[in-house]
Coordinates of C-alpha atoms in Angstrom, one line a residue:
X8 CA 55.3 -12.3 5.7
X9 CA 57.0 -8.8 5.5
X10 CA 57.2 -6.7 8.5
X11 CA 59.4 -3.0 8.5
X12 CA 62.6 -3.2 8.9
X13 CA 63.0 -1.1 12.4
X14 CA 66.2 0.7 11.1
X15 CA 64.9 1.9 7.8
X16 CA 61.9 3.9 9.2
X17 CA 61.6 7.3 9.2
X18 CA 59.0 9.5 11.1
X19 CA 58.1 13.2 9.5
X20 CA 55.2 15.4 10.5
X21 CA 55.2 15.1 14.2
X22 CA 55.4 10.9 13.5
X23 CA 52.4 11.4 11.0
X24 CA 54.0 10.9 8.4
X25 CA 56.1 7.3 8.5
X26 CA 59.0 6.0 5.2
X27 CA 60.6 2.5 5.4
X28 CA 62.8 1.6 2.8
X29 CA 63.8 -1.9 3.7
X30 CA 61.5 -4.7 4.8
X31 CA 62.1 -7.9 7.5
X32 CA 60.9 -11.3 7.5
X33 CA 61.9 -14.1 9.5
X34 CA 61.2 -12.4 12.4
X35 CA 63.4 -9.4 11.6
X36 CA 65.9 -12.6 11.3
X37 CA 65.8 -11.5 7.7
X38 CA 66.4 -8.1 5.5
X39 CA 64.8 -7.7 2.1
X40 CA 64.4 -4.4 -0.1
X41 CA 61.0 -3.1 -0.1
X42 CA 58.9 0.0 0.5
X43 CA 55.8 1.3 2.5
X44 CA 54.6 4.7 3.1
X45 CA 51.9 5.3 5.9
X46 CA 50.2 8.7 6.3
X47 CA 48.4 9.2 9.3
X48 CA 45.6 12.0 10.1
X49 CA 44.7 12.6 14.0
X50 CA 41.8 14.8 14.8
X51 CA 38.6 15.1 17.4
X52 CA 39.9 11.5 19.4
X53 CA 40.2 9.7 15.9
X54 CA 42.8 8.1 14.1
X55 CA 43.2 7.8 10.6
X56 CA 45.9 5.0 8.9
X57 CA 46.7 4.8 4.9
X58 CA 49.6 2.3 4.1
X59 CA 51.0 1.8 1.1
X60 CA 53.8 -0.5 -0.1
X61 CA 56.4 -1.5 -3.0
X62 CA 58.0 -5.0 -3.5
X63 CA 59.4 -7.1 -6.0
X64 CA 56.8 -9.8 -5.3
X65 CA 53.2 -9.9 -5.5
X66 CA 51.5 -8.3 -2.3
X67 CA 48.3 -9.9 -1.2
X68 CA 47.3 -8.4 2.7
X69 CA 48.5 -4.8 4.0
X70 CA 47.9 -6.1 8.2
X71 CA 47.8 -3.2 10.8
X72 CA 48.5 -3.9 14.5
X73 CA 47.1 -1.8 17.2
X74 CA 48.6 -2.6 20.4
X75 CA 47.7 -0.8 23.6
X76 CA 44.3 -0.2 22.8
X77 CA 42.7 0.9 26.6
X78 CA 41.9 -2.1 28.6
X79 CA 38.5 -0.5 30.2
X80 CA 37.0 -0.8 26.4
X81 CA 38.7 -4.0 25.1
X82 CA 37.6 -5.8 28.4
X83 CA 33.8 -4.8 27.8
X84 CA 34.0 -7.3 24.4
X85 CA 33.3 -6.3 21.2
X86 CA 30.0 -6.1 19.3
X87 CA 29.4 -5.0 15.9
X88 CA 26.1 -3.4 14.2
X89 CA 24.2 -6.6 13.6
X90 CA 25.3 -8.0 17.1
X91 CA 22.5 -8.9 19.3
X92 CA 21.7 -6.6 22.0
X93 CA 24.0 -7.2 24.7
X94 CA 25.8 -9.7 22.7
X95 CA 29.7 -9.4 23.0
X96 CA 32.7 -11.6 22.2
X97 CA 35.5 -11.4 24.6
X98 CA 38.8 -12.9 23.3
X99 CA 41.4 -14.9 25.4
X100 CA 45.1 -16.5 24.7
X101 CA 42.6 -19.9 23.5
X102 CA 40.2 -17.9 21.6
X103 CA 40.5 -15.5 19.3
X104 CA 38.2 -13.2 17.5
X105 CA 37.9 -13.3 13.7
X106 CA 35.4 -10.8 11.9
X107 CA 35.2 -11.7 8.0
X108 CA 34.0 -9.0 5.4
X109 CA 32.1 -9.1 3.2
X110 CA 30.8 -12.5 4.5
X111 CA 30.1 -14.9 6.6
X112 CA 29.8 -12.6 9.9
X113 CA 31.3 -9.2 9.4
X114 CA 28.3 -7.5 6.8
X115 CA 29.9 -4.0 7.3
X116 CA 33.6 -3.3 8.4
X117 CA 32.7 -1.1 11.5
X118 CA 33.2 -2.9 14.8
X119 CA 32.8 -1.5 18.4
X120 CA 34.6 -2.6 21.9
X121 CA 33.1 -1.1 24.9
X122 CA 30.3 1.0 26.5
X123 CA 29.4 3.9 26.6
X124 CA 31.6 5.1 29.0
X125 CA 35.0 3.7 27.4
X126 CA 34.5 2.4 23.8
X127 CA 36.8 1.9 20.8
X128 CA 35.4 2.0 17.5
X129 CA 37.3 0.9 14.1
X130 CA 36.6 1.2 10.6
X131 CA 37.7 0.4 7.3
X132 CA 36.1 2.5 4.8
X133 CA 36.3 1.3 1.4
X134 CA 34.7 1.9 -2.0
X135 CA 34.9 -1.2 -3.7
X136 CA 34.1 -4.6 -1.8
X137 CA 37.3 -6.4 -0.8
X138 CA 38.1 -8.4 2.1
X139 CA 38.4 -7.2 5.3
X140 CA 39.2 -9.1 8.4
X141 CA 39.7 -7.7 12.0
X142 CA 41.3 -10.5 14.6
X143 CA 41.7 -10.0 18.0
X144 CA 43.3 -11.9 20.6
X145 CA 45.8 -12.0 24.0
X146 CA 49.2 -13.7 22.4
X147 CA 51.7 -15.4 24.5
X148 CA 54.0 -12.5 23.3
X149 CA 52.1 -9.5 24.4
X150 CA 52.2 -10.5 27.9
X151 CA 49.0 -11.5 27.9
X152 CA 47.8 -7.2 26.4
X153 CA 45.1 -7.4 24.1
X154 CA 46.4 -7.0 20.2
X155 CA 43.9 -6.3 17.6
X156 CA 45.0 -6.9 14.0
X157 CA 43.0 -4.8 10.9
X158 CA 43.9 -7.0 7.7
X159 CA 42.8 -5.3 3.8
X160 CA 43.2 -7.7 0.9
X161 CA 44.0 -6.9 -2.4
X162 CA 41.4 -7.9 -5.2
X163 CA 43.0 -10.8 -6.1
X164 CA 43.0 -10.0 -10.1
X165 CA 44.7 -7.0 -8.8
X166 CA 48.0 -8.1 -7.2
X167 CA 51.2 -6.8 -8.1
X168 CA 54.4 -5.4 -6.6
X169 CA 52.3 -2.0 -5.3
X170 CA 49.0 -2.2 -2.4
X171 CA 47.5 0.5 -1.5
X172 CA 44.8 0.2 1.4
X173 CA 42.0 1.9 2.2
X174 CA 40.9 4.2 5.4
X175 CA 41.4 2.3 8.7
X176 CA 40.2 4.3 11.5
X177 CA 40.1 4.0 14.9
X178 CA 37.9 6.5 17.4
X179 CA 38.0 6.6 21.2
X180 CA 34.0 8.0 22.8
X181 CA 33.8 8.1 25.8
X182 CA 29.8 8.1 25.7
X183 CA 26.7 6.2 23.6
X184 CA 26.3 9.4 21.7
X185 CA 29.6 9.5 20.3
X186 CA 29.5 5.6 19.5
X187 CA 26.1 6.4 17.4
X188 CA 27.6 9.3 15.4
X189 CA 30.5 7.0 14.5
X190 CA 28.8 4.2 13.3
X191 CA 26.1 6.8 11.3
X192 CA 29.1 8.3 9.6
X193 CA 30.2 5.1 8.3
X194 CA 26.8 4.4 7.0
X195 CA 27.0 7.9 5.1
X196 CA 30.2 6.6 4.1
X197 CA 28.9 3.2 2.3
X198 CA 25.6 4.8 1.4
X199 CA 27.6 7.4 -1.3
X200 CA 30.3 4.2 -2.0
X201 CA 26.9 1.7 -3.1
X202 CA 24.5 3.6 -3.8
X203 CA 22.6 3.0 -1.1
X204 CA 18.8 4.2 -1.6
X205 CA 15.7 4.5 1.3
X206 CA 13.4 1.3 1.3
X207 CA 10.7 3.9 0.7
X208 CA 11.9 5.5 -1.9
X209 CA 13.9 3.0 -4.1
X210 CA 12.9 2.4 -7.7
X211 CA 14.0 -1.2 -7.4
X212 CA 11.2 -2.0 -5.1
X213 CA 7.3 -2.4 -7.0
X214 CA 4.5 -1.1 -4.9
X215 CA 3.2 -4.2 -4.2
X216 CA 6.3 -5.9 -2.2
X217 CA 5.8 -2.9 0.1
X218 CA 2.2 -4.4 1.3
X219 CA 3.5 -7.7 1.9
X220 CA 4.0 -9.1 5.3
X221 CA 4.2 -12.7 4.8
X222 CA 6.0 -15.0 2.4
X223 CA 5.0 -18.6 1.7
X224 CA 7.3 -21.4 1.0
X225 CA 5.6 -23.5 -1.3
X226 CA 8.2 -26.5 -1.6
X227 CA 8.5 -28.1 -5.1
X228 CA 10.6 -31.1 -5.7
X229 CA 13.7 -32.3 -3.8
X230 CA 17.2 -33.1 -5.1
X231 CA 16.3 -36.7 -5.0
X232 CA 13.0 -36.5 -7.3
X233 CA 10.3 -36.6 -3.7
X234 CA 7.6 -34.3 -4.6
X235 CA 6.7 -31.9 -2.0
X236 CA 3.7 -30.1 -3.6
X237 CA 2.9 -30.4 -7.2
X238 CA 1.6 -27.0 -9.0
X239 CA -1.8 -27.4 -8.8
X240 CA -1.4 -28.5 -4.4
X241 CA 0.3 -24.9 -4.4
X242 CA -2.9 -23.2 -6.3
X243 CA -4.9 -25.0 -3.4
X244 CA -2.7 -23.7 -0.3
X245 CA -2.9 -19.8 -1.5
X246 CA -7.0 -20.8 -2.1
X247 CA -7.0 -21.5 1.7
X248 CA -4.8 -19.2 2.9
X249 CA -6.5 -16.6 1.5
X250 CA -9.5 -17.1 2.7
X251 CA -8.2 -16.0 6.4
X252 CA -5.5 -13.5 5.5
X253 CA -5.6 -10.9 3.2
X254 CA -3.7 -11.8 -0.5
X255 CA -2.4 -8.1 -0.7
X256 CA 0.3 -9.0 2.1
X257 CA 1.3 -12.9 0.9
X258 CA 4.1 -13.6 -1.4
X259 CA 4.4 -16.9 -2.8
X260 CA 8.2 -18.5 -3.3
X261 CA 8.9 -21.5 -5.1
X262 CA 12.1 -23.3 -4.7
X263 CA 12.5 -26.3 -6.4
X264 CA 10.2 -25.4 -9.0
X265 CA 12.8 -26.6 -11.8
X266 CA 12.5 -29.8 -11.1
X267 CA 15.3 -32.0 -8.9
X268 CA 16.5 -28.8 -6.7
X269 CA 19.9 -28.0 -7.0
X270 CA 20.0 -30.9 -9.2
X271 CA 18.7 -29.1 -12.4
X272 CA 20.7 -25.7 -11.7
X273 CA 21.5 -23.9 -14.0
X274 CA 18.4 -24.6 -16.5
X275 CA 15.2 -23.5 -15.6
X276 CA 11.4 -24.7 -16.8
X277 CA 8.7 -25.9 -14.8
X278 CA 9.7 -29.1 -13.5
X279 CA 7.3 -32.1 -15.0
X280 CA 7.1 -33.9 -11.9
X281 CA 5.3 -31.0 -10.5
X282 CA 3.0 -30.7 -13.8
X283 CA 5.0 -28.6 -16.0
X284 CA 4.4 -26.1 -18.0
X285 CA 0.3 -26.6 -17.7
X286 CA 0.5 -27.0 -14.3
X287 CA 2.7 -23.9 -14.1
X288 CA 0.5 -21.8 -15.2
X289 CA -2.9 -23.4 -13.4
X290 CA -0.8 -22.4 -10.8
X291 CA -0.2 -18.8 -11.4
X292 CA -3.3 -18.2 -12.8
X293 CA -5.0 -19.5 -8.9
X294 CA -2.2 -16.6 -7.9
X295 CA -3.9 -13.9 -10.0
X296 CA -7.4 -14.9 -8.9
X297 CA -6.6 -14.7 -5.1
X298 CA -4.1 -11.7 -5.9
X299 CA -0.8 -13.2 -4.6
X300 CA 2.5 -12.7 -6.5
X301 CA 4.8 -15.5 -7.5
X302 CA 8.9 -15.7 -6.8
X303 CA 10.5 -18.6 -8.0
X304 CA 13.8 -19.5 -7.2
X305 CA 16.8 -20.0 -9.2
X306 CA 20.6 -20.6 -8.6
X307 CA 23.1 -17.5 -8.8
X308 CA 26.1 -19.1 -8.3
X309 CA 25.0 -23.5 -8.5
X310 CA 26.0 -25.9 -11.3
X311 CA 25.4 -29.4 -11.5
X312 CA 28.7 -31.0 -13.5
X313 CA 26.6 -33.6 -15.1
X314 CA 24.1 -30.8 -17.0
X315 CA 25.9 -28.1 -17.3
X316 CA 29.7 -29.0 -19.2
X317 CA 31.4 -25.6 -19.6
X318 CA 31.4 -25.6 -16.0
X319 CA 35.1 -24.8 -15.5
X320 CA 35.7 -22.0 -17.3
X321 CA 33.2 -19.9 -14.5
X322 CA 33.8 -21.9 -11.3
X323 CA 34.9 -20.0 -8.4
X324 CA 39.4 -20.2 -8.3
X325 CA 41.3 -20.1 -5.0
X326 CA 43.0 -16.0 -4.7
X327 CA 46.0 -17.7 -6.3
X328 CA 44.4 -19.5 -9.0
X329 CA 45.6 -22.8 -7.8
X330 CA 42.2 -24.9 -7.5
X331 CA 38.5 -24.6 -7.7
X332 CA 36.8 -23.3 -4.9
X333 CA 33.9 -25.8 -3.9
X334 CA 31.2 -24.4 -1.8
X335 CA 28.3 -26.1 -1.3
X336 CA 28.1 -29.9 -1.8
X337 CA 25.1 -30.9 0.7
X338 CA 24.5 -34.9 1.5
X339 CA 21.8 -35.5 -0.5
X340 CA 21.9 -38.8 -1.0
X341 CA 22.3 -39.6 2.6
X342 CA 25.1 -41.8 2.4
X343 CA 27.0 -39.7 4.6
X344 CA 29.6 -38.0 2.5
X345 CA 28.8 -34.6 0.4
X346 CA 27.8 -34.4 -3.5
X347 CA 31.0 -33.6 -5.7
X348 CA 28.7 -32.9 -8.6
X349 CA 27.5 -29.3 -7.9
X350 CA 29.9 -26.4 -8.2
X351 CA 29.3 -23.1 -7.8
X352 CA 29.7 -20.7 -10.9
X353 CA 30.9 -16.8 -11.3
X354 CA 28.5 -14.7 -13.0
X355 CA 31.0 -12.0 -13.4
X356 CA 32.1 -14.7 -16.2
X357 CA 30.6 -13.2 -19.6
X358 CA 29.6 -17.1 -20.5
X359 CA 27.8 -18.0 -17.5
X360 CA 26.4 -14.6 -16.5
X361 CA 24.5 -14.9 -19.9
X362 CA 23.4 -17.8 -19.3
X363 CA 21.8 -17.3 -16.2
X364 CA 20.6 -14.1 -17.7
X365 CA 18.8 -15.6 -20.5
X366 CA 17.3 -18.4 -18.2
X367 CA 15.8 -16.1 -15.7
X368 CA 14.8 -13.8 -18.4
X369 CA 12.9 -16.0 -20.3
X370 CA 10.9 -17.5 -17.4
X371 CA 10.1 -14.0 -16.7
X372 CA 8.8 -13.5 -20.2
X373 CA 7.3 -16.7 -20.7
X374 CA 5.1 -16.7 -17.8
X375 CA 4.5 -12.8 -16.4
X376 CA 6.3 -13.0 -13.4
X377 CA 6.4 -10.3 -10.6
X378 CA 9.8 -11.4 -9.2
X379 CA 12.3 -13.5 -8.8
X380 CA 14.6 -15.3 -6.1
X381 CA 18.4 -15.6 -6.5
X382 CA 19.9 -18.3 -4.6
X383 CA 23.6 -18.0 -2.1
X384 CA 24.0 -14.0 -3.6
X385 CA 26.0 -13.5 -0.6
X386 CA 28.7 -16.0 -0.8
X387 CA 31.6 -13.8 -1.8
X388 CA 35.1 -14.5 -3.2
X389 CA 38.2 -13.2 -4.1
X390 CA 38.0 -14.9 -7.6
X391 CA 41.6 -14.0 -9.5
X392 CA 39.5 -13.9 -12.3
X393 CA 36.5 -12.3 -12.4
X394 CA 34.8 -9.7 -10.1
X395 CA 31.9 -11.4 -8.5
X396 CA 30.3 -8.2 -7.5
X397 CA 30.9 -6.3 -10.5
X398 CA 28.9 -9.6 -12.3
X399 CA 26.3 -9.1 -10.0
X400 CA 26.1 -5.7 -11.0
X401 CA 25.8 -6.1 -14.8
X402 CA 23.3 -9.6 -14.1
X403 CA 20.8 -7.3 -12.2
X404 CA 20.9 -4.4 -14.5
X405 CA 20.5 -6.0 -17.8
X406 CA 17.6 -7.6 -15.7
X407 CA 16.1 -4.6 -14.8
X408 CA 16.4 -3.4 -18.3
X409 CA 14.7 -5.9 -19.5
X410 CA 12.3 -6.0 -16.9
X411 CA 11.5 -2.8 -15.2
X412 CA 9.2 -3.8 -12.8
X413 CA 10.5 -6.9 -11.4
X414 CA 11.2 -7.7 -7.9
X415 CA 15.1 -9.1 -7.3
X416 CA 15.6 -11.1 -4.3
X417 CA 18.7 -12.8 -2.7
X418 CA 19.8 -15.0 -0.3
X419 CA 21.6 -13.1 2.6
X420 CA 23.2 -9.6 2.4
X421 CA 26.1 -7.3 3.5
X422 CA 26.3 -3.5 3.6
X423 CA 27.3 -3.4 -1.1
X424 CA 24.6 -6.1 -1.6
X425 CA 21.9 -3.6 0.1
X426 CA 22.5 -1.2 -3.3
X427 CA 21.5 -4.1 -5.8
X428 CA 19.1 -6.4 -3.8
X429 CA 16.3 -4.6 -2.0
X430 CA 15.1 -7.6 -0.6
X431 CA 17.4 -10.2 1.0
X432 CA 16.1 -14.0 3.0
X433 CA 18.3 -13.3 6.3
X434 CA 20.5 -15.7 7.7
X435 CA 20.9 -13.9 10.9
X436 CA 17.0 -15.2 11.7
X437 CA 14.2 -12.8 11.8
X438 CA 13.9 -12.5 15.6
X439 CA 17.9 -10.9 15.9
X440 CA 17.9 -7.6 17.5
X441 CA 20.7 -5.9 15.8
X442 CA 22.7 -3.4 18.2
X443 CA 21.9 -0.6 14.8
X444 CA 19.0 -2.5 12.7
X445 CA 19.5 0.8 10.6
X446 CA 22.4 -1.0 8.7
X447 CA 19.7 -3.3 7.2
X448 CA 16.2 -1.5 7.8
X449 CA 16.8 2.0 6.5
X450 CA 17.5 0.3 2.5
X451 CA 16.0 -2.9 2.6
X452 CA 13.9 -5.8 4.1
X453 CA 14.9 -9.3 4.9
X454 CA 13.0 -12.8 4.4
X455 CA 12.4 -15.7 7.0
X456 CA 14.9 -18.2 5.0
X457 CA 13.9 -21.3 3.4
X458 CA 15.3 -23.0 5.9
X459 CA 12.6 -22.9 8.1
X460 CA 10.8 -25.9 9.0
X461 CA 7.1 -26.1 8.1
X462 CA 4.5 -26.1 10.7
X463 CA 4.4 -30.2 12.0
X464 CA 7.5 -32.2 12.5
X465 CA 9.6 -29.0 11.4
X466 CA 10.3 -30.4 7.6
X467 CA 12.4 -27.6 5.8
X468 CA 11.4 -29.4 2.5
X469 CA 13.8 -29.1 -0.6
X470 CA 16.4 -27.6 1.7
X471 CA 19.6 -29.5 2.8
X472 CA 18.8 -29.0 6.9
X473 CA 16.3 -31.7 6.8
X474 CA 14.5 -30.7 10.2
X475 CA 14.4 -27.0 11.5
X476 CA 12.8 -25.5 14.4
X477 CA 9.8 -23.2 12.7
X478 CA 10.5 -19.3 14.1
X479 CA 7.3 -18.0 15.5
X480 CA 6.6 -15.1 12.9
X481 CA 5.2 -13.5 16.2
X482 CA 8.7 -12.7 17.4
X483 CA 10.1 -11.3 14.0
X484 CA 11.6 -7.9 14.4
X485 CA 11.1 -4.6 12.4
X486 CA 12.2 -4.3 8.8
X487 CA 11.9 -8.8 8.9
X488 CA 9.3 -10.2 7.1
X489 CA 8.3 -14.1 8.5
X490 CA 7.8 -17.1 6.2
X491 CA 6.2 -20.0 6.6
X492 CA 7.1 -23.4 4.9
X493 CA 4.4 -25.5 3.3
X494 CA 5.3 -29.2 2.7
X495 CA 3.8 -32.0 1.5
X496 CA 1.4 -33.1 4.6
X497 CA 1.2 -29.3 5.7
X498 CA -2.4 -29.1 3.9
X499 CA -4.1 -32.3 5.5
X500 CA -2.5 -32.7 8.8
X501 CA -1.8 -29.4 10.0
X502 CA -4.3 -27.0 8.3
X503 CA -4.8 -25.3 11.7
X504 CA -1.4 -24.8 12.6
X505 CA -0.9 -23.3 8.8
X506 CA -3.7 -21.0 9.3
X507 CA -2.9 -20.0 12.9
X508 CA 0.6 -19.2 11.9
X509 CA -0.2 -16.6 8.9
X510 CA -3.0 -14.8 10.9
X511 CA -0.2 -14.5 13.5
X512 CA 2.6 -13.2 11.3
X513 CA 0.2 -10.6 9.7
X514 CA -0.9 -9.3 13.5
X515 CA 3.0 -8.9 14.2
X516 CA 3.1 -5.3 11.7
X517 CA 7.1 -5.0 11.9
X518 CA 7.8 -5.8 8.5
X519 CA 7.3 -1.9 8.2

């Protein structure tokens, strides 16, 4: 943990313009050699910070500390664009504020503290996706004066003795106005840095996923082998739910079609527990005569260990290299104590990424399908070996080669993931009323998750949760589109319920 040494610093430029040639550590205790470079560009109540710095061991983290930040603002809480309305987070000396991009919380680094009368807002704008964290808290130290830390880090394949960090900004408005214009320049910002595209005009998106306005959640089988609908009990629920709603706005997803969910991952066929491939494709032929279109699901990232043995050389490595990264290892079994047979995989690694390319492909092929889910897309890390975005990137386009019409969805989303995944299940919940829904609505759409329970005692079928209250799909929000889960005694015990609850999420109109 280097810090500048205070005698080594020079200011040039009116102080714009800082040079430290020596480095402390230790709490200045220490002296090392070392070099960092900051240029700093003022203008219209903004400030601009690039740092850059030299050393003769690997550097990980450039950290910026803003101190004396006005308390008016700060004091208000902070909020960022998918906050709820009104939603703030106030930090004391016991609890801090930590804001994590690209995931789990922090889906675009642009953060706001204030109102519009006194408001600070800060920014990191950044071409490629690398973390970003922004803490903030009321140290001993600091006499009790709020300190707000911005912390880049380095793409870990990248480290080396020189860092070179992106634009941190920091604005001061003093009204809502300015705090809007802000925020839409940092969308202009990541818009040209992804390639983000309109939802209504992207080419990723087929016409028909633009009608639809409800998704079904046709549970297959579980990891433990229980059956939640076979095949041809899915053909039957899209024969009665068609009957009251209309098929052009219903999308079918299948998870668990493989066979044991999560169990089978990462090789995909009709599971034969469900009726295979015959019953696969009763089932999608009941989909073409009511005019609903199929998504099943598959893995992105999941391995089982047992079925899959070249496991190691994808898996997910700590920044240093030091260990695999386990992610999600959910109780199945119920005795209490995770599974430590599923891993999660990279598919920026060539091996694995063709893999998975080859399996989704040929279920594509082999049975016509009109899209296709892709499971945890926006877990993120900072893999020292390969470039988890950059192998989502090549996945999706040699997908979209091969299959130009094909609708790509994912689980969850931040500001790049917008640019490859027009459609995203949301783990925010479809009811959230972001403080600027345009981060998400203006490229994309999000999903009810698979998560949510079924209509009855709240089953969310294949899923790990077990029980989950079902979100009314009357309460879903623009640009959110509401599913509804269908178990294994949706059909016969709650068949009113079921019906009630599509008729109600096609009368809601926000998925827009």
């Amino acid at each position: 943990l280097y810090g500048l040494n205070p005698e080594q610093v020079h200011l040039t430029d009116d102080g714009l313009c800082l040079t430290c040639e020596g480095m402390s550590w230790a709490g200045q205790q220490q002296r090392a050699a070392g070099r960092v470079e900051v240029r700093i560009t003022r203008g219209n109540n903004t400030w601009i910070w690039q740092v850059q710095a030299w050393h003769s061991e690997p550097l990980k983290v450039v950290k910026l500390m803003l101190w004396g930040l006005p308390d008016t603002a700060l004091s208000q809480g902070w909020w960022q664009a998918t906050s709820p309305v009104e939603k703030t987070f106030i930090p004391t000396r016991t609890t801090p504020i930590l804001f994590r991009y690209p995931w789990p919380e922090w889906l675009t680094p642009w953060v706001c503290a204030g109102n519009s009368a006194s408001a600070v807002c800060i920014s990191i704008r950044d071409a490629a996706v690398r973390a970003k964290r922004l803490y903030t808290h009321q140290p001993p130290y600091a006499d009790s004066r709020y300190v707000v830390e911005l912390v880049f880090e380095e793409d870990a394949a990248r480290w080396g003795g020189h860092i070179a960090s992106p634009e941190m900004r920091l604005r001061m408005c003093s009204s809502a106005g300015e705090v809007d214009a802000d925020f839409e320049e940092h969308l202009a910002f990541i818009e040209q840095a992804y390639r983000l595209q309109p939802w209504q005009t992207r080419p990723d998106v087929p016409d028909w996923m633009r009608n639809i306005r409800l998704v079904l959640n046709l549970h297959g089988q579980h990891w433990t082998g229980y059956v939640f609908n076979t095949f041809d009990h899915m053909a039957e629920a899209l024969r009665l739910i068609t009957q009251h709603v209309p098929s052009q706005h219903v999308l079918a997803y299948i998870p668990g079609f493989e066979g044991r969910y999560y169990y089978a991952y990462p090789y995909y066929r009709p599971g034969a527990a469900m009726g295979g491939d015959a019953g696969f494709r009763r089932l999608l032929a009941a989909a073409q005569e009511v005019g609903v279109h199929v998504m099943p699901m598959f893995g992105i990232h999941g391995a089982n260990t047992q079925v899959y043995s070249d496991w190691e050389h994808s898996a997910f490595r700590s920044r240093t290299n030091s260990y695999v990264k386990l992610v999600n290892f959910p109780d199945w079994d119920t005795d209490r104590f995770g599974e430590d047979d599923q891993v999660f995989l990279n598919p920026g690694e060539p091996v694995f990424r063709q893999h998975l390319l080859e399996q989704v492909s040929a279920i594509v092929r082999d049975y016509d399908l009109s899209g296709v889910f892709l499971d945890t897309s926006a877990c993120w890390f900072n893999d020292p070996n390969y470039n988890l975005y950059e192998g989502y990137r090549l996945l999706l386009g040699e997908l979209r080669q091969r299959h130009p019409d094909l609708l790509i969805a994912g689980e969850g989303w931040y500001d790049a993931l917008l640019g490859l995944f027009p459609v995203n299940q949301s783990w925010l919940g479809i009811d959230r009323k972001y403080r600027f829904p345009q981060i998400l609505t203006r490229y994309a759409r999000a999903l009810g998750h698979l998560k949510d329970g079924a209509p009855g005692p709240a089953s969310s079928g294949v899923h790990e949760r077990g029980y989950n209250n079902h979100l009314d799909p009357r309460a879903a929000t623009f640009g959110h589109i509401p599913s509804i889960g269908i178990v294994d005694d949706t059909l016969e015990r709650y068949r009113d319920d079921l019906i009630r609850a599509c008729q109600e999420a096609l009368a809601t109109g926000n998925s827009g």
